PDB file of C-alpha atoms and ligand atoms in Angstrom:
ATOM      1  CA  MET L1320      55.683  41.194 -19.634  1.00  0.00           C
ATOM      2  CA  ARG L1321      56.313  44.454 -17.686  1.00  0.00           C
ATOM      3  CA  LEU L1322      54.973  47.259 -19.921  1.00  0.00           C
ATOM      4  CA  VAL L1323      54.493  50.948 -19.951  1.00  0.00           C
ATOM      5  CA  LEU L1324      52.074  53.020 -21.745  1.00  0.00           C
ATOM      6  CA  LEU L1325      52.474  56.402 -22.927  1.00  0.00           C
ATOM      7  CA  GLY L1326      50.520  58.879 -24.747  1.00  0.00           C
ATOM      8  CA  ALA L1327      48.460  62.010 -24.163  1.00  0.00           C
ATOM      9  CA  PRO L1328      45.298  62.131 -22.549  1.00  0.00           C
ATOM     10  CA  GLY L1329      42.715  60.866 -24.307  1.00  0.00           C
ATOM     11  CA  ALA L1330      45.513  59.131 -26.824  1.00  0.00           C
ATOM     12  CA  GLY L1331      43.171  55.620 -25.991  1.00  0.00           C
ATOM     13  CA  LYS L1332      46.116  54.263 -23.661  1.00  0.00           C
ATOM     14  CA  GLY L1333      42.969  53.102 -21.087  1.00  0.00           C
ATOM     15  CA  THR L1334      41.156  51.366 -23.868  1.00  0.00           C
ATOM     16  CA  GLN L1335      44.253  49.663 -25.594  1.00  0.00           C
ATOM     17  CA  ALA L1336      45.302  48.480 -21.990  1.00  0.00           C
ATOM     18  CA  LYS L1337      41.884  47.021 -21.340  1.00  0.00           C
ATOM     19  CA  LYS L1338      42.078  45.253 -24.725  1.00  0.00           C
ATOM     20  CA  ILE L1339      46.033  43.974 -23.860  1.00  0.00           C
ATOM     21  CA  ILE L1340      44.432  42.218 -20.633  1.00  0.00           C
ATOM     22  CA  GLU L1341      41.533  40.210 -22.015  1.00  0.00           C
ATOM     23  CA  LYS L1342      43.590  39.091 -24.304  1.00  0.00           C
ATOM     24  CA  TYR L1343      47.024  38.347 -22.123  1.00  0.00           C
ATOM     25  CA  PRO L1344      45.723  38.794 -18.373  1.00  0.00           C
ATOM     26  CA  MET L1345      47.513  40.568 -16.063  1.00  0.00           C
ATOM     27  CA  PRO L1346      46.922  43.867 -13.960  1.00  0.00           C
ATOM     28  CA  GLN L1347      46.577  46.944 -15.535  1.00  0.00           C
ATOM     29  CA  VAL L1348      48.161  49.472 -12.968  1.00  0.00           C
ATOM     30  CA  SER L1349      46.613  52.848 -13.618  1.00  0.00           C
ATOM     31  CA  THR L1350      47.829  55.438 -10.821  1.00  0.00           C
ATOM     32  CA  GLY L1351      44.724  57.428 -12.218  1.00  0.00           C
ATOM     33  CA  ASP L1352      42.380  54.963 -11.343  1.00  0.00           C
ATOM     34  CA  LEU L1353      44.317  54.140  -8.043  1.00  0.00           C
ATOM     35  CA  LEU L1354      44.135  57.932  -7.416  1.00  0.00           C
ATOM     36  CA  ARG L1355      40.030  58.522  -8.478  1.00  0.00           C
ATOM     37  CA  ALA L1356      39.690  55.617  -6.130  1.00  0.00           C
ATOM     38  CA  ALA L1357      41.690  56.995  -2.941  1.00  0.00           C
ATOM     39  CA  VAL L1358      39.602  60.619  -3.928  1.00  0.00           C
ATOM     40  CA  ALA L1359      36.138  58.453  -3.880  1.00  0.00           C
ATOM     41  CA  ALA L1360      37.582  56.678  -0.484  1.00  0.00           C
ATOM     42  CA  GLY L1361      37.833  59.794   1.291  1.00  0.00           C
ATOM     43  CA  THR L1362      41.066  58.986   2.750  1.00  0.00           C
ATOM     44  CA  ALA L1363      44.227  61.229   3.443  1.00  0.00           C
ATOM     45  CA  LEU L1364      45.765  60.782   0.184  1.00  0.00           C
ATOM     46  CA  GLY L1365      42.879  61.031  -1.878  1.00  0.00           C
ATOM     47  CA  LYS L1366      42.158  64.262  -0.456  1.00  0.00           C
ATOM     48  CA  GLU L1367      45.504  65.508  -0.833  1.00  0.00           C
ATOM     49  CA  ALA L1368      45.625  64.072  -4.646  1.00  0.00           C
ATOM     50  CA  LYS L1369      42.453  65.569  -5.346  1.00  0.00           C
ATOM     51  CA  SER L1370      43.429  69.134  -5.238  1.00  0.00           C
ATOM     52  CA  TYR L1371      46.389  68.941  -8.225  1.00  0.00           C
ATOM     53  CA  MET L1372      43.426  66.350  -9.910  1.00  0.00           C
ATOM     54  CA  ASP L1373      41.161  69.095 -10.508  1.00  0.00           C
ATOM     55  CA  LYS L1374      43.471  71.619 -11.864  1.00  0.00           C
ATOM     56  CA  GLY L1375      44.533  69.173 -14.088  1.00  0.00           C
ATOM     57  CA  GLU L1376      47.884  69.162 -12.219  1.00  0.00           C
ATOM     58  CA  LEU L1377      50.479  66.139 -11.322  1.00  0.00           C
ATOM     59  CA  VAL L1378      50.129  64.898  -7.908  1.00  0.00           C
ATOM     60  CA  PRO L1379      53.517  65.281  -6.378  1.00  0.00           C
ATOM     61  CA  ASP L1380      55.890  62.340  -7.202  1.00  0.00           C
ATOM     62  CA  SER L1381      55.885  61.917  -3.388  1.00  0.00           C
ATOM     63  CA  VAL L1382      52.360  60.681  -2.600  1.00  0.00           C
ATOM     64  CA  VAL L1383      51.986  58.679  -6.211  1.00  0.00           C
ATOM     65  CA  LEU L1384      55.964  56.849  -6.203  1.00  0.00           C
ATOM     66  CA  GLY L1385      54.272  55.227  -2.590  1.00  0.00           C
ATOM     67  CA  MET L1386      51.213  54.464  -3.603  1.00  0.00           C
ATOM     68  CA  VAL L1387      53.375  52.438  -6.984  1.00  0.00           C
ATOM     69  CA  GLU L1388      55.686  51.048  -4.984  1.00  0.00           C
ATOM     70  CA  GLU L1389      53.200  49.369  -2.598  1.00  0.00           C
ATOM     71  CA  ARG L1390      50.941  47.891  -5.562  1.00  0.00           C
ATOM     72  CA  LEU L1391      53.874  46.600  -7.619  1.00  0.00           C
ATOM     73  CA  LYS L1392      54.919  45.072  -4.584  1.00  0.00           C
ATOM     74  CA  GLN L1393      51.391  43.048  -4.860  1.00  0.00           C
ATOM     75  CA  GLU L1394      50.817  39.150  -5.319  1.00  0.00           C
ATOM     76  CA  ASP L1395      49.254  39.915  -8.541  1.00  0.00           C
ATOM     77  CA  CYS L1396      51.869  41.567  -9.984  1.00  0.00           C
ATOM     78  CA  LYS L1397      54.896  39.095  -9.895  1.00  0.00           C
ATOM     79  CA  ALA L1398      54.370  38.049 -13.345  1.00  0.00           C
ATOM     80  CA  GLY L1399      53.974  41.321 -15.204  1.00  0.00           C
ATOM     81  CA  TYR L1400      51.755  44.476 -15.388  1.00  0.00           C
ATOM     82  CA  ILE L1401      50.892  47.290 -17.650  1.00  0.00           C
ATOM     83  CA  LEU L1402      51.487  50.786 -15.858  1.00  0.00           C
ATOM     84  CA  ASP L1403      49.099  52.902 -17.246  1.00  0.00           C
ATOM     85  CA  GLY L1404      49.626  56.736 -16.759  1.00  0.00           C
ATOM     86  CA  PHE L1405      52.817  56.337 -14.924  1.00  0.00           C
ATOM     87  CA  PRO L1406      55.729  57.451 -15.008  1.00  0.00           C
ATOM     88  CA  ARG L1407      54.224  60.900 -16.348  1.00  0.00           C
ATOM     89  CA  ASN L1408      57.831  62.817 -15.491  1.00  0.00           C
ATOM     90  CA  THR L1409      61.206  62.002 -15.739  1.00  0.00           C
ATOM     91  CA  LYS L1410      61.800  61.694 -11.806  1.00  0.00           C
ATOM     92  CA  GLN L1411      59.024  59.280 -11.640  1.00  0.00           C
ATOM     93  CA  ALA L1412      60.485  57.010 -14.682  1.00  0.00           C
ATOM     94  CA  GLU L1413      64.163  57.301 -12.692  1.00  0.00           C
ATOM     95  CA  ALA L1414      62.294  55.917  -9.661  1.00  0.00           C
ATOM     96  CA  LEU L1415      61.065  53.066 -11.678  1.00  0.00           C
ATOM     97  CA  ASP L1416      64.461  52.470 -13.026  1.00  0.00           C
ATOM     98  CA  ALA L1417      65.187  52.117  -9.411  1.00  0.00           C
ATOM     99  CA  MET L1418      62.411  49.767  -7.845  1.00  0.00           C
ATOM    100  CA  LEU L1419      62.624  47.432 -10.630  1.00  0.00           C
ATOM    101  CA  GLY L1420      66.689  47.664 -10.568  1.00  0.00           C
ATOM    102  CA  ASN L1421      66.238  46.970  -6.746  1.00  0.00           C
ATOM    103  CA  LEU L1422      64.597  43.465  -8.009  1.00  0.00           C
ATOM    104  CA  GLY L1423      66.774  42.681 -10.251  1.00  0.00           C
ATOM    105  CA  MET L1424      64.045  43.369 -12.945  1.00  0.00           C
ATOM    106  CA  SER L1425      63.869  45.578 -16.060  1.00  0.00           C
ATOM    107  CA  LEU L1426      60.494  46.736 -18.325  1.00  0.00           C
ATOM    108  CA  THR L1427      59.702  44.999 -21.337  1.00  0.00           C
ATOM    109  CA  ALA L1428      58.883  47.852 -23.129  1.00  0.00           C
ATOM    110  CA  ALA L1429      57.227  51.251 -23.280  1.00  0.00           C
ATOM    111  CA  LEU L1430      54.671  51.528 -25.901  1.00  0.00           C
ATOM    112  CA  SER L1431      53.611  55.012 -27.322  1.00  0.00           C
ATOM    113  CA  VAL L1432      50.119  55.982 -28.634  1.00  0.00           C
ATOM    114  CA  ASP L1433      50.269  58.737 -30.804  1.00  0.00           C
ATOM    115  CA  VAL L1434      47.850  60.885 -31.970  1.00  0.00           C
ATOM    116  CA  PRO L1435      47.610  64.245 -33.407  1.00  0.00           C
ATOM    117  CA  PHE L1436      47.631  67.247 -30.643  1.00  0.00           C
ATOM    118  CA  GLU L1437      44.296  68.645 -32.412  1.00  0.00           C
ATOM    119  CA  ASN L1438      42.020  65.136 -31.840  1.00  0.00           C
ATOM    120  CA  LEU L1439      42.301  65.120 -28.391  1.00  0.00           C
ATOM    121  CA  MET L1440      40.228  67.479 -27.618  1.00  0.00           C
ATOM    122  CA  LYS L1441      37.030  65.910 -28.632  1.00  0.00           C
ATOM    123  CA  ARG L1442      38.099  62.556 -27.827  1.00  0.00           C
ATOM    124  CA  LEU L1443      38.736  63.881 -24.402  1.00  0.00           C
ATOM    125  CA  THR L1444      35.305  66.131 -24.317  1.00  0.00           C
ATOM    126  CA  GLY L1445      33.218  62.786 -25.968  1.00  0.00           C
ATOM    127  CA  ARG L1446      34.617  60.463 -22.849  1.00  0.00           C
ATOM    128  CA  ARG L1447      32.446  58.726 -20.721  1.00  0.00           C
ATOM    129  CA  THR L1448      32.981  55.898 -18.873  1.00  0.00           C
ATOM    130  CA  CYS L1449      30.877  52.980 -16.752  1.00  0.00           C
ATOM    131  CA  LYS L1450      30.673  53.324 -13.060  1.00  0.00           C
ATOM    132  CA  ALA L1451      29.840  50.002 -12.226  1.00  0.00           C
ATOM    133  CA  CYS L1452      32.538  48.277 -14.895  1.00  0.00           C
ATOM    134  CA  GLY L1453      35.100  50.747 -16.330  1.00  0.00           C
ATOM    135  CA  GLN L1454      34.115  50.061 -19.578  1.00  0.00           C
ATOM    136  CA  MET L1455      34.973  53.616 -22.038  1.00  0.00           C
ATOM    137  CA  TYR L1456      33.291  54.995 -24.560  1.00  0.00           C
ATOM    138  CA  ASN L1457      32.993  58.418 -26.405  1.00  0.00           C
ATOM    139  CA  VAL L1458      29.976  60.203 -27.583  1.00  0.00           C
ATOM    140  CA  TYR L1459      31.557  60.800 -30.811  1.00  0.00           C
ATOM    141  CA  PHE L1460      33.752  58.023 -31.847  1.00  0.00           C
ATOM    142  CA  ASN L1461      32.480  55.237 -29.940  1.00  0.00           C
ATOM    143  CA  ALA L1462      28.783  55.759 -28.253  1.00  0.00           C
ATOM    144  CA  PRO L1463      26.975  53.775 -26.212  1.00  0.00           C
ATOM    145  CA  LYS L1464      23.900  52.067 -27.574  1.00  0.00           C
ATOM    146  CA  ASN L1465      21.572  53.754 -25.417  1.00  0.00           C
ATOM    147  CA  GLU L1466      22.607  56.836 -24.129  1.00  0.00           C
ATOM    148  CA  GLY L1467      23.871  57.232 -20.722  1.00  0.00           C
ATOM    149  CA  SER L1468      23.824  53.776 -19.996  1.00  0.00           C
ATOM    150  CA  CYS L1469      26.831  50.480 -20.658  1.00  0.00           C
ATOM    151  CA  ASP L1470      26.038  47.917 -23.574  1.00  0.00           C
ATOM    152  CA  LYS L1471      28.560  45.719 -21.512  1.00  0.00           C
ATOM    153  CA  CYS L1472      26.416  45.766 -18.118  1.00  0.00           C
ATOM    154  CA  GLY L1473      23.548  48.304 -18.572  1.00  0.00           C
ATOM    155  CA  GLY L1474      25.638  50.767 -15.503  1.00  0.00           C
ATOM    156  CA  GLN L1475      25.462  55.104 -15.300  1.00  0.00           C
ATOM    157  CA  LEU L1476      27.677  56.266 -17.544  1.00  0.00           C
ATOM    158  CA  PHE L1477      29.377  59.458 -16.086  1.00  0.00           C
ATOM    159  CA  GLN L1478      31.415  62.158 -17.367  1.00  0.00           C
ATOM    160  CA  ARG L1479      35.361  62.594 -15.538  1.00  0.00           C
ATOM    161  CA  ASP L1480      36.006  65.615 -13.623  1.00  0.00           C
ATOM    162  CA  ASP L1481      38.946  66.589 -15.352  1.00  0.00           C
ATOM    163  CA  ASP L1482      37.214  65.878 -18.350  1.00  0.00           C
ATOM    164  CA  LYS L1483      35.789  69.312 -18.728  1.00  0.00           C
ATOM    165  CA  GLU L1484      37.094  71.745 -20.903  1.00  0.00           C
ATOM    166  CA  GLU L1485      39.027  74.054 -18.964  1.00  0.00           C
ATOM    167  CA  THR L1486      40.925  71.557 -17.230  1.00  0.00           C
ATOM    168  CA  ILE L1487      41.431  69.480 -20.365  1.00  0.00           C
ATOM    169  CA  LYS L1488      43.704  72.051 -21.871  1.00  0.00           C
ATOM    170  CA  LYS L1489      45.881  71.953 -18.872  1.00  0.00           C
ATOM    171  CA  ARG L1490      46.050  68.367 -18.755  1.00  0.00           C
ATOM    172  CA  LEU L1491      47.604  68.686 -22.433  1.00  0.00           C
ATOM    173  CA  ASP L1492      50.290  71.416 -21.419  1.00  0.00           C
ATOM    174  CA  VAL L1493      51.397  69.320 -18.523  1.00  0.00           C
ATOM    175  CA  TYR L1494      51.421  66.299 -20.724  1.00  0.00           C
ATOM    176  CA  SER L1495      54.012  68.152 -23.591  1.00  0.00           C
ATOM    177  CA  ALA L1496      55.776  69.538 -20.556  1.00  0.00           C
ATOM    178  CA  GLN L1497      56.480  67.162 -18.410  1.00  0.00           C
ATOM    179  CA  THR L1498      55.339  63.727 -20.128  1.00  0.00           C
ATOM    180  CA  ALA L1499      56.604  63.468 -23.276  1.00  0.00           C
ATOM    181  CA  PRO L1500      60.076  63.756 -22.930  1.00  0.00           C
ATOM    182  CA  LEU L1501      59.821  60.417 -21.833  1.00  0.00           C
ATOM    183  CA  ILE L1502      59.406  59.424 -25.626  1.00  0.00           C
ATOM    184  CA  ASP L1503      63.224  60.515 -25.519  1.00  0.00           C
ATOM    185  CA  TYR L1504      64.174  58.648 -22.063  1.00  0.00           C
ATOM    186  CA  TYR L1505      63.005  55.188 -23.322  1.00  0.00           C
ATOM    187  CA  GLY L1506      63.753  55.778 -27.123  1.00  0.00           C
ATOM    188  CA  LYS L1507      67.466  55.965 -25.652  1.00  0.00           C
ATOM    189  CA  LYS L1508      67.201  53.146 -23.335  1.00  0.00           C
ATOM    190  CA  GLY L1509      65.688  51.074 -26.540  1.00  0.00           C
ATOM    191  CA  ILE L1510      62.663  49.914 -25.607  1.00  0.00           C
ATOM    192  CA  LEU L1511      60.447  51.986 -27.158  1.00  0.00           C
ATOM    193  CA  LYS L1512      57.773  50.841 -29.464  1.00  0.00           C
ATOM    194  CA  SER L1513      55.332  53.403 -31.306  1.00  0.00           C
ATOM    195  CA  VAL L1514      51.910  52.915 -32.908  1.00  0.00           C
ATOM    196  CA  ASP L1515      49.586  55.076 -34.654  1.00  0.00           C
ATOM    197  CA  GLY L1516      46.544  55.953 -32.207  1.00  0.00           C
ATOM    198  CA  ALA L1517      44.051  57.818 -34.812  1.00  0.00           C
ATOM    199  CA  ALA L1518      45.201  55.090 -37.538  1.00  0.00           C
ATOM    200  CA  GLY L1519      41.616  53.023 -37.603  1.00  0.00           C
ATOM    201  CA  THR L1520      38.751  51.513 -35.131  1.00  0.00           C
ATOM    202  CA  ILE L1521      40.182  50.522 -31.584  1.00  0.00           C
ATOM    203  CA  ASP L1522      40.382  46.920 -32.874  1.00  0.00           C
ATOM    204  CA  GLU L1523      42.636  47.998 -35.845  1.00  0.00           C
ATOM    205  CA  ILE L1524      45.036  49.839 -33.209  1.00  0.00           C
ATOM    206  CA  PHE L1525      44.993  46.996 -31.271  1.00  0.00           C
ATOM    207  CA  ALA L1526      46.056  44.978 -34.097  1.00  0.00           C
ATOM    208  CA  THR L1527      49.073  46.975 -34.829  1.00  0.00           C
ATOM    209  CA  VAL L1528      49.844  47.106 -30.747  1.00  0.00           C
ATOM    210  CA  CYS L1529      49.822  43.431 -31.015  1.00  0.00           C
ATOM    211  CA  LYS L1530      52.737  43.275 -33.831  1.00  0.00           C
ATOM    212  CA  ALA L1531      54.382  46.299 -32.290  1.00  0.00           C
ATOM    213  CA  LEU L1532      54.765  44.279 -28.783  1.00  0.00           C
ATOM    214  CA  GLU L1533      54.847  40.968 -30.600  1.00  0.00           C
ATOM    215  CA  LEU L1534      51.835  39.327 -28.954  1.00  0.00           C
ATOM    216  CA  LYS L1535      51.162  36.468 -30.605  1.00  0.00           C
TER     217      LYS L1535
HETATM  218  P1  LIG I2699      44.814  60.087 -16.050  1.00  0.00           P
HETATM  219  O1  LIG I2699      43.680  59.020 -15.721  1.00  0.00           O
HETATM  220  O2  LIG I2699      46.240  59.262 -15.774  1.00  0.00           O
HETATM  221  O3  LIG I2699      44.624  60.588 -16.712  1.00  0.00           O
HETATM  222  O4  LIG I2699      45.098  61.028 -14.609  1.00  0.00           O
HETATM  223  C1  LIG I2699      44.282  61.841 -13.903  1.00  0.00           C
HETATM  224  C2  LIG I2699      44.962  62.503 -13.025  1.00  0.00           C
HETATM  225  O5  LIG I2699      45.603  61.926 -11.780  1.00  0.00           O
HETATM  226  C3  LIG I2699      46.272  63.486 -14.201  1.00  0.00           C
HETATM  227  O6  LIG I2699      45.843  64.462 -14.380  1.00  0.00           O
HETATM  228  C4  LIG I2699      46.864  63.737 -12.589  1.00  0.00           C
HETATM  229  O7  LIG I2699      46.176  65.003 -11.809  1.00  0.00           O
HETATM  230  C5  LIG I2699      46.689  62.274 -11.646  1.00  0.00           C
HETATM  231  N1  LIG I2699      47.743  61.646 -12.042  1.00  0.00           N
HETATM  232  C6  LIG I2699      47.788  59.728 -12.755  1.00  0.00           C
HETATM  233  N2  LIG I2699      48.583  59.622 -12.846  1.00  0.00           N
HETATM  234  C7  LIG I2699      49.683  60.126 -12.160  1.00  0.00           C
HETATM  235  C8  LIG I2699      51.176  60.008 -11.883  1.00  0.00           C
HETATM  236  N3  LIG I2699      52.071  59.745 -12.362  1.00  0.00           N
HETATM  237  N4  LIG I2699      51.185  61.600 -11.699  1.00  0.00           N
HETATM  238  C9  LIG I2699      51.308  62.156 -10.872  1.00  0.00           C
HETATM  239  N5  LIG I2699      49.772  62.087 -11.175  1.00  0.00           N
HETATM  240  C10 LIG I2699      49.379  61.508 -11.572  1.00  0.00           C
END
């Protein structure tokens, strides 16, 4: 399965991606995670990306496309993957189609996780991630048992730099202007599946995701 996950920041794409790969093991290719790893490693690419990420803007396509192409060429992606946070605009979507076309492949589906705009702010300001295992929490909706530490591995929880209120507004604007049009893009290709990302618990939403993707 080659799957694209669409949805505004805070819609729960990453959380659902983690649920999918727990049940159906395949790589979760998150451009946000790849960029944050490059920033943490202090590479030239990371340094360039950080200035955009801190402002809530998209990192230039030239940087992201090369990074994705390299990742998708790796052996573990041969049998399929989930793209989380990519593509983010029409140019990236077209480049992905071209990349796959060259390999004689196509996307299985684009899954849109829909959440009303007014809910997103609280989801993003409340978001915390485990430094050690990447597990995500929300201090409002899905708090860890012990504040600041991961239920799964005891690792330290942190708030992403770009989950601060000033940056969030910009990221939501960027989403509306540049990424939301992809819902139409994949709708026209006939591969769009949509789920309500605000209806119920994480597990209930996951059940609708499985149904939409016809996962057994
Ligand atoms: P995310 O973790 O997906 O919310 O991404 C965090 C930040 O990384 C975004 O606000 C962008 O600055 C950058 N980013 C992630 N994915 C992309 C992408 N596909 N294209 C451009 N910038 C991206």
